[in-house]
Structure formats: C-alpha cells, structure tokens
PDB file of C-alpha atoms in Angstrom:
ATOM      1  CA  LEU U   2       0.129  29.475 -14.903  1.00  0.00           C
ATOM      2  CA  ASP U   3      -0.246  32.796 -16.723  1.00  0.00           C
ATOM      3  CA  SER U   4      -2.231  34.249 -13.645  1.00  0.00           C
ATOM      4  CA  ASP U   5      -1.026  37.230 -11.946  1.00  0.00           C
ATOM      5  CA  ASP U   6      -1.536  35.983  -8.305  1.00  0.00           C
ATOM      6  CA  PRO U   7       1.315  33.703  -7.029  1.00  0.00           C
ATOM      7  CA  ALA U   8      -0.964  31.682  -5.026  1.00  0.00           C
ATOM      8  CA  THR U   9      -2.976  30.634  -8.407  1.00  0.00           C
ATOM      9  CA  ILE U  10      -0.097  29.832 -10.400  1.00  0.00           C
ATOM     10  CA  ALA U  11       1.018  27.596  -7.362  1.00  0.00           C
ATOM     11  CA  ILE U  12      -2.071  25.771  -7.309  1.00  0.00           C
ATOM     12  CA  ALA U  13      -1.901  25.395 -11.183  1.00  0.00           C
ATOM     13  CA  ARG U  14       1.850  24.024 -10.742  1.00  0.00           C
ATOM     14  CA  GLY U  15       0.641  21.467  -8.162  1.00  0.00           C
ATOM     15  CA  VAL U  16      -2.363  20.234  -9.952  1.00  0.00           C
ATOM     16  CA  MET U  17      -0.071  20.036 -13.206  1.00  0.00           C
ATOM     17  CA  ARG U  18       2.419  17.875 -10.811  1.00  0.00           C
ATOM     18  CA  HIS U  19      -0.364  15.262  -9.467  1.00  0.00           C
ATOM     19  CA  HIS U  20      -0.918  15.065 -13.210  1.00  0.00           C
ATOM     20  CA  ALA U  21       2.519  14.642 -13.928  1.00  0.00           C
ATOM     21  CA  ASP U  22       3.116  11.822 -11.179  1.00  0.00           C
ATOM     22  CA  ASP U  23      -0.483  10.457 -11.804  1.00  0.00           C
ATOM     23  CA  GLY U  24       0.251   9.913 -15.239  1.00  0.00           C
ATOM     24  CA  TRP U  25       4.054   8.033 -14.815  1.00  0.00           C
ATOM     25  CA  PHE U  26       3.071   6.196 -11.501  1.00  0.00           C
ATOM     26  CA  HIS U  27      -0.210   4.519 -13.712  1.00  0.00           C
ATOM     27  CA  GLU U  28       2.188   3.552 -16.618  1.00  0.00           C
ATOM     28  CA  THR U  29       4.897   1.823 -14.599  1.00  0.00           C
ATOM     29  CA  THR U  30       5.099  -1.976 -15.000  1.00  0.00           C
ATOM     30  CA  ALA U  31       4.981  -2.516 -11.469  1.00  0.00           C
ATOM     31  CA  PHE U  32       1.553  -0.930 -11.089  1.00  0.00           C
ATOM     32  CA  CYS U  33      -0.036  -3.031 -14.174  1.00  0.00           C
ATOM     33  CA  GLU U  34       0.932  -5.875 -12.991  1.00  0.00           C
ATOM     34  CA  MET U  35       0.068  -5.271  -9.084  1.00  0.00           C
ATOM     35  CA  SER U  36      -3.151  -3.579 -10.406  1.00  0.00           C
ATOM     36  CA  LEU U  37      -3.357  -7.096 -12.321  1.00  0.00           C
ATOM     37  CA  GLU U  38      -2.831  -9.283  -9.619  1.00  0.00           C
ATOM     38  CA  ALA U  39      -4.898  -7.290  -6.820  1.00  0.00           C
ATOM     39  CA  ALA U  40      -8.263  -7.686  -9.577  1.00  0.00           C
ATOM     40  CA  ARG U  41      -7.262 -11.442  -9.838  1.00  0.00           C
ATOM     41  CA  ARG U  42      -7.733 -11.483  -5.578  1.00  0.00           C
ATOM     42  CA  VAL U  43     -10.602  -9.396  -5.561  1.00  0.00           C
ATOM     43  CA  ARG U  44     -12.512 -11.387  -8.405  1.00  0.00           C
ATOM     44  CA  HIS U  45     -11.539 -14.634  -6.151  1.00  0.00           C
ATOM     45  CA  ALA U  46     -12.902 -12.866  -2.947  1.00  0.00           C
ATOM     46  CA  THR U  47     -16.272 -11.167  -4.541  1.00  0.00           C
ATOM     47  CA  GLY U  48     -16.869 -13.908  -6.804  1.00  0.00           C
ATOM     48  CA  ASP U  49     -17.398 -11.521  -9.549  1.00  0.00           C
ATOM     49  CA  VAL U  50     -17.356 -13.021 -12.880  1.00  0.00           C
ATOM     50  CA  ASP U  51     -16.932 -10.164 -14.674  1.00  0.00           C
ATOM     51  CA  GLY U  52     -17.835  -6.365 -14.262  1.00  0.00           C
ATOM     52  CA  MET U  53     -16.257  -3.160 -13.311  1.00  0.00           C
ATOM     53  CA  ARG U  54     -15.767  -3.897  -9.403  1.00  0.00           C
ATOM     54  CA  PRO U  55     -12.676  -6.034  -9.845  1.00  0.00           C
ATOM     55  CA  SER U  56     -10.520  -3.792 -11.844  1.00  0.00           C
ATOM     56  CA  PHE U  57     -11.745  -0.846 -10.487  1.00  0.00           C
ATOM     57  CA  LEU U  58     -10.646  -2.555  -6.885  1.00  0.00           C
ATOM     58  CA  GLY U  59      -7.320  -3.855  -7.973  1.00  0.00           C
ATOM     59  CA  HIS U  60      -6.442  -0.238  -9.184  1.00  0.00           C
ATOM     60  CA  ILE U  61      -7.318   1.666  -5.865  1.00  0.00           C
ATOM     61  CA  LEU U  62      -6.079  -0.696  -3.818  1.00  0.00           C
ATOM     62  CA  VAL U  63      -2.517  -1.187  -4.939  1.00  0.00           C
ATOM     63  CA  GLU U  64      -2.855   2.895  -4.196  1.00  0.00           C
ATOM     64  CA  LEU U  65      -4.248   2.669  -0.997  1.00  0.00           C
ATOM     65  CA  LEU U  66      -1.882  -0.216   0.101  1.00  0.00           C
ATOM     66  CA  ILE U  67       1.049   2.281  -0.719  1.00  0.00           C
ATOM     67  CA  ASP U  68      -0.012   4.612   1.349  1.00  0.00           C
ATOM     68  CA  ALA U  69      -0.675   2.074   3.897  1.00  0.00           C
ATOM     69  CA  SER U  70       2.908   1.080   3.854  1.00  0.00           C
ATOM     70  CA  LEU U  71       4.578   4.776   3.851  1.00  0.00           C
ATOM     71  CA  ILE U  72       2.262   5.338   7.152  1.00  0.00           C
ATOM     72  CA  ALA U  73       2.927   2.032   8.387  1.00  0.00           C
ATOM     73  CA  GLU U  74       6.587   2.823   8.345  1.00  0.00           C
ATOM     74  CA  ASP U  75       6.581   6.610   9.133  1.00  0.00           C
ATOM     75  CA  ARG U  76       3.542   8.082  10.799  1.00  0.00           C
ATOM     76  CA  ALA U  77       5.406  11.395  11.009  1.00  0.00           C
ATOM     77  CA  GLY U  78       5.002  11.271   7.288  1.00  0.00           C
ATOM     78  CA  VAL U  79       1.216  11.267   7.313  1.00  0.00           C
ATOM     79  CA  ASP U  80       1.123  13.732  10.022  1.00  0.00           C
ATOM     80  CA  ALA U  81       2.831  16.149   8.446  1.00  0.00           C
ATOM     81  CA  TYR U  82       0.919  15.712   5.523  1.00  0.00           C
ATOM     82  CA  TYR U  83      -2.429  16.742   7.378  1.00  0.00           C
ATOM     83  CA  ALA U  84      -0.724  19.372   9.134  1.00  0.00           C
ATOM     84  CA  ALA U  85      -0.058  20.932   5.690  1.00  0.00           C
ATOM     85  CA  LEU U  86      -3.827  20.515   4.681  1.00  0.00           C
ATOM     86  CA  ARG U  87      -5.086  22.271   7.831  1.00  0.00           C
ATOM     87  CA  ALA U  88      -2.725  25.657   6.650  1.00  0.00           C
ATOM     88  CA  VAL U  89      -4.039  25.481   3.319  1.00  0.00           C
ATOM     89  CA  ASP U  90      -6.607  28.406   2.739  1.00  0.00           C
ATOM     90  CA  ALA U  91      -9.137  25.412   1.111  1.00  0.00           C
ATOM     91  CA  PRO U  92     -11.341  28.395  -0.007  1.00  0.00           C
ATOM     92  CA  ARG U  93      -9.048  30.093  -1.921  1.00  0.00           C
ATOM     93  CA  VAL U  94      -8.033  26.675  -3.606  1.00  0.00           C
ATOM     94  CA  ALA U  95     -11.373  26.162  -4.336  1.00  0.00           C
ATOM     95  CA  GLN U  96     -11.672  29.892  -6.157  1.00  0.00           C
ATOM     96  CA  SER U  97      -8.400  29.307  -8.259  1.00  0.00           C
ATOM     97  CA  ILE U  98      -9.984  25.986  -9.281  1.00  0.00           C
ATOM     98  CA  SER U  99     -13.151  27.889 -10.175  1.00  0.00           C
ATOM     99  CA  GLN U 100     -10.826  30.131 -12.542  1.00  0.00           C
ATOM    100  CA  MET U 101      -9.179  27.649 -13.822  1.00  0.00           C
ATOM    101  CA  THR U 102     -11.983  25.325 -15.085  1.00  0.00           C
ATOM    102  CA  GLY U 103     -14.841  27.842 -15.459  1.00  0.00           C
ATOM    103  CA  ALA U 104     -16.796  26.179 -13.329  1.00  0.00           C
ATOM    104  CA  ASP U 105     -17.826  26.473  -9.858  1.00  0.00           C
ATOM    105  CA  ALA U 106     -15.386  24.565  -7.439  1.00  0.00           C
ATOM    106  CA  SER U 107     -16.736  25.958  -4.426  1.00  0.00           C
ATOM    107  CA  PRO U 108     -17.723  22.684  -2.720  1.00  0.00           C
ATOM    108  CA  LEU U 109     -13.964  21.543  -3.008  1.00  0.00           C
ATOM    109  CA  ALA U 110     -13.486  23.929  -0.312  1.00  0.00           C
ATOM    110  CA  SER U 111     -15.316  22.164   1.833  1.00  0.00           C
ATOM    111  CA  ILE U 112     -14.297  18.748   0.875  1.00  0.00           C
ATOM    112  CA  ILE U 113     -10.511  19.558   2.057  1.00  0.00           C
ATOM    113  CA  GLU U 114     -11.863  20.267   5.433  1.00  0.00           C
ATOM    114  CA  ARG U 115     -13.655  17.100   5.850  1.00  0.00           C
ATOM    115  CA  PHE U 116     -10.559  15.116   4.689  1.00  0.00           C
ATOM    116  CA  THR U 117      -8.724  16.898   6.812  1.00  0.00           C
ATOM    117  CA  ALA U 118     -11.240  16.500   9.822  1.00  0.00           C
ATOM    118  CA  MET U 119     -11.489  13.121   9.229  1.00  0.00           C
ATOM    119  CA  ARG U 120      -8.077  11.815   8.593  1.00  0.00           C
ATOM    120  CA  PHE U 121      -9.205   8.167   7.251  1.00  0.00           C
ATOM    121  CA  LEU U 122      -5.336   7.925   5.768  1.00  0.00           C
ATOM    122  CA  TYR U 123      -4.965   6.479   9.260  1.00  0.00           C
ATOM    123  CA  ASP U 124      -7.286   3.767   8.549  1.00  0.00           C
ATOM    124  CA  TYR U 125      -5.526   2.366   5.828  1.00  0.00           C
ATOM    125  CA  VAL U 126      -3.090   0.483   7.938  1.00  0.00           C
ATOM    126  CA  GLU U 127      -6.003  -1.967   9.344  1.00  0.00           C
ATOM    127  CA  ASP U 128      -7.884  -4.815   6.794  1.00  0.00           C
ATOM    128  CA  GLU U 129     -10.779  -4.007   8.472  1.00  0.00           C
ATOM    129  CA  LEU U 130     -10.617  -0.037   8.391  1.00  0.00           C
ATOM    130  CA  LEU U 131      -9.649  -0.306   5.121  1.00  0.00           C
ATOM    131  CA  THR U 132     -12.553  -2.391   4.143  1.00  0.00           C
ATOM    132  CA  TYR U 133     -15.090  -0.083   5.378  1.00  0.00           C
ATOM    133  CA  ARG U 134     -13.509   2.824   3.711  1.00  0.00           C
ATOM    134  CA  LEU U 135     -13.983   0.968   0.490  1.00  0.00           C
ATOM    135  CA  ASN U 136     -17.057  -0.124   1.080  1.00  0.00           C
ATOM    136  CA  GLN U 137     -17.865   3.775   1.310  1.00  0.00           C
ATOM    137  CA  VAL U 138     -16.094   3.994  -2.147  1.00  0.00           C
ATOM    138  CA  MET U 139     -18.800   1.406  -3.403  1.00  0.00           C
ATOM    139  CA  ARG U 140     -21.535   3.195  -2.022  1.00  0.00           C
ATOM    140  CA  ARG U 141     -20.622   6.498  -3.863  1.00  0.00           C
ATOM    141  CA  VAL U 142     -19.862   4.293  -7.188  1.00  0.00           C
ATOM    142  CA  ARG U 143     -22.902   2.627  -6.787  1.00  0.00           C
ATOM    143  CA  LEU U 144     -21.159  -0.808  -7.065  1.00  0.00           C
ATOM    144  CA  PRO U 145     -22.082  -3.942  -4.398  1.00  0.00           C
ATOM    145  CA  GLU U 146     -20.196  -4.021  -0.723  1.00  0.00           C
ATOM    146  CA  LEU U 147     -17.639  -6.129  -0.255  1.00  0.00           C
ATOM    147  CA  PRO U 148     -18.350  -9.521   1.505  1.00  0.00           C
ATOM    148  CA  GLN U 149     -16.659  -9.643   4.535  1.00  0.00           C
ATOM    149  CA  ARG U 150     -14.290 -12.735   2.934  1.00  0.00           C
ATOM    150  CA  PHE U 151     -12.318 -10.082   1.510  1.00  0.00           C
ATOM    151  CA  VAL U 152     -10.698  -9.064   4.236  1.00  0.00           C
ATOM    152  CA  ALA U 153      -8.491 -12.463   4.263  1.00  0.00           C
ATOM    153  CA  ILE U 154      -7.025 -11.106   0.694  1.00  0.00           C
ATOM    154  CA  LEU U 155      -5.571  -8.021   2.430  1.00  0.00           C
ATOM    155  CA  PRO U 156      -2.490  -9.587   4.307  1.00  0.00           C
ATOM    156  CA  ALA U 157      -1.617 -11.214   1.691  1.00  0.00           C
ATOM    157  CA  ALA U 158      -2.118  -7.847  -0.998  1.00  0.00           C
ATOM    158  CA  ARG U 159      -0.258  -5.649   1.348  1.00  0.00           C
ATOM    159  CA  ALA U 160       2.796  -7.613   1.526  1.00  0.00           C
ATOM    160  CA  LEU U 161       2.740  -7.444  -2.590  1.00  0.00           C
ATOM    161  CA  VAL U 162       2.514  -3.934  -2.585  1.00  0.00           C
ATOM    162  CA  THR U 163       5.061  -3.358   0.241  1.00  0.00           C
ATOM    163  CA  ALA U 164       7.864  -5.952  -1.980  1.00  0.00           C
ATOM    164  CA  HIS U 165       7.291  -3.796  -4.718  1.00  0.00           C
ATOM    165  CA  ARG U 166       6.880  -0.146  -3.465  1.00  0.00           C
ATOM    166  CA  ASP U 167      10.608   0.891  -4.708  1.00  0.00           C
ATOM    167  CA  GLU U 168       9.094  -0.206  -7.966  1.00  0.00           C
ATOM    168  CA  LEU U 169       5.742   1.237  -7.922  1.00  0.00           C
ATOM    169  CA  LEU U 170       7.347   4.874  -6.729  1.00  0.00           C
ATOM    170  CA  THR U 171      10.174   5.110  -9.188  1.00  0.00           C
ATOM    171  CA  ALA U 172       9.808   7.853 -11.285  1.00  0.00           C
ATOM    172  CA  PRO U 173      11.140   8.088 -14.607  1.00  0.00           C
ATOM    173  CA  ALA U 174      13.856  10.817 -14.994  1.00  0.00           C
ATOM    174  CA  ALA U 175      12.101  14.435 -16.063  1.00  0.00           C
ATOM    175  CA  GLU U 176      13.471  14.374 -19.208  1.00  0.00           C
ATOM    176  CA  ASP U 177      11.690  11.182 -19.813  1.00  0.00           C
ATOM    177  CA  ARG U 178       8.075  12.787 -19.138  1.00  0.00           C
ATOM    178  CA  PRO U 179       7.243  15.784 -21.395  1.00  0.00           C
ATOM    179  CA  LEU U 180       4.935  17.131 -18.129  1.00  0.00           C
ATOM    180  CA  LEU U 181       7.573  16.543 -15.675  1.00  0.00           C
ATOM    181  CA  ALA U 182      10.225  17.871 -17.727  1.00  0.00           C
ATOM    182  CA  ALA U 183       7.535  21.519 -18.372  1.00  0.00           C
ATOM    183  CA  LEU U 184       7.365  21.357 -14.453  1.00  0.00           C
ATOM    184  CA  ALA U 185      11.210  21.606 -13.940  1.00  0.00           C
ATOM    185  CA  SER U 186      11.911  24.095 -15.809  1.00  0.00           C
TER     186      SER U 186
END
C-alpha cells in the first residue's frame, strides 16, 4: 500500500479485500454448517470413512455451488466478470505480486490468461461438468477422483446452498471486521 505506483496500490487493496471477504465468509455460521453437510454427503457418496477428501470437497463445493447459483440467476454477471478479467494487464498484476511477495509470480500472468480463456465458471451450473472440474482439482491435489455416483448428490446440495445463499453472502458490518474497516477508510 505504500507504493508510489497507483496500479500496485490498487492491486494490493484488491488482495487485501479478497482476504477480508474470504475471512468473513469462511467464519459465517452458514458456511460452516453447509460445508459440514456437504462433507457428510460427499462421504456418503464416495464411501470415504476418513481422510481429507470429504472435508476438502465440502468446503469448495459450497463455494462452487454459490457461484453456480449466482451464474444461473444472472449469466450477465459472469459475462461481465470475464470481460473485466480480459481487460486486466496480467503481466502487470504478476509483476506487482512479485514486488509484494519478494518471489517470482510471473507464472500468474499465464494463469490469469488461461482462466479467462477457459471460461470454466459456466461449467458449475451443470452437474456432470462440475464433477469433471472437481476431478481436475482432485488430480491436481493428488486425491482420488470422484466416483460417478457423486453426481447424484449435486441436485440436493445445489438446492441447499441456494436456499441459504443470502446467509452465506451477507457480510458483517465493516466495523465488526478490522480488515474490512481498514479497507473502508
């Protein structure tokens, strides 16, 4: 935030905002309850008795199903999101992140560009495509892929997350969160 470069300051504020929003979101009662319920359903569908796959999937499934709910309700929102990402100077973002972290973040530029080109957020609204994307994640983190029967839990999980979407997306007042208060000033 103490940079002389307005772009670096904007990126730093964006990173801080992301961490603040992610922090309150993961602390909500609704997120904790939905993640536990999703993990229980994953455990049932996969037969996992222990291990991290059900809790890991329970966590990210709630996040992806919120995205799916928002996309299904207003596809123009995700269209605008992708348009905004296309306008981002990805190499500049990577350069700023490198400056902030003191590490080489140059691969971030190609990640941003691939993310924008793949447009995979649209896949979250279809059960089979969401499962395909989740299996990509499973391979990346070296966890077993999901069995075909996993798809069967998605309609009810979607309905549950959609029913609690307002609770999941309601941020506490900025004065109740120190990082949000700092960003608001």
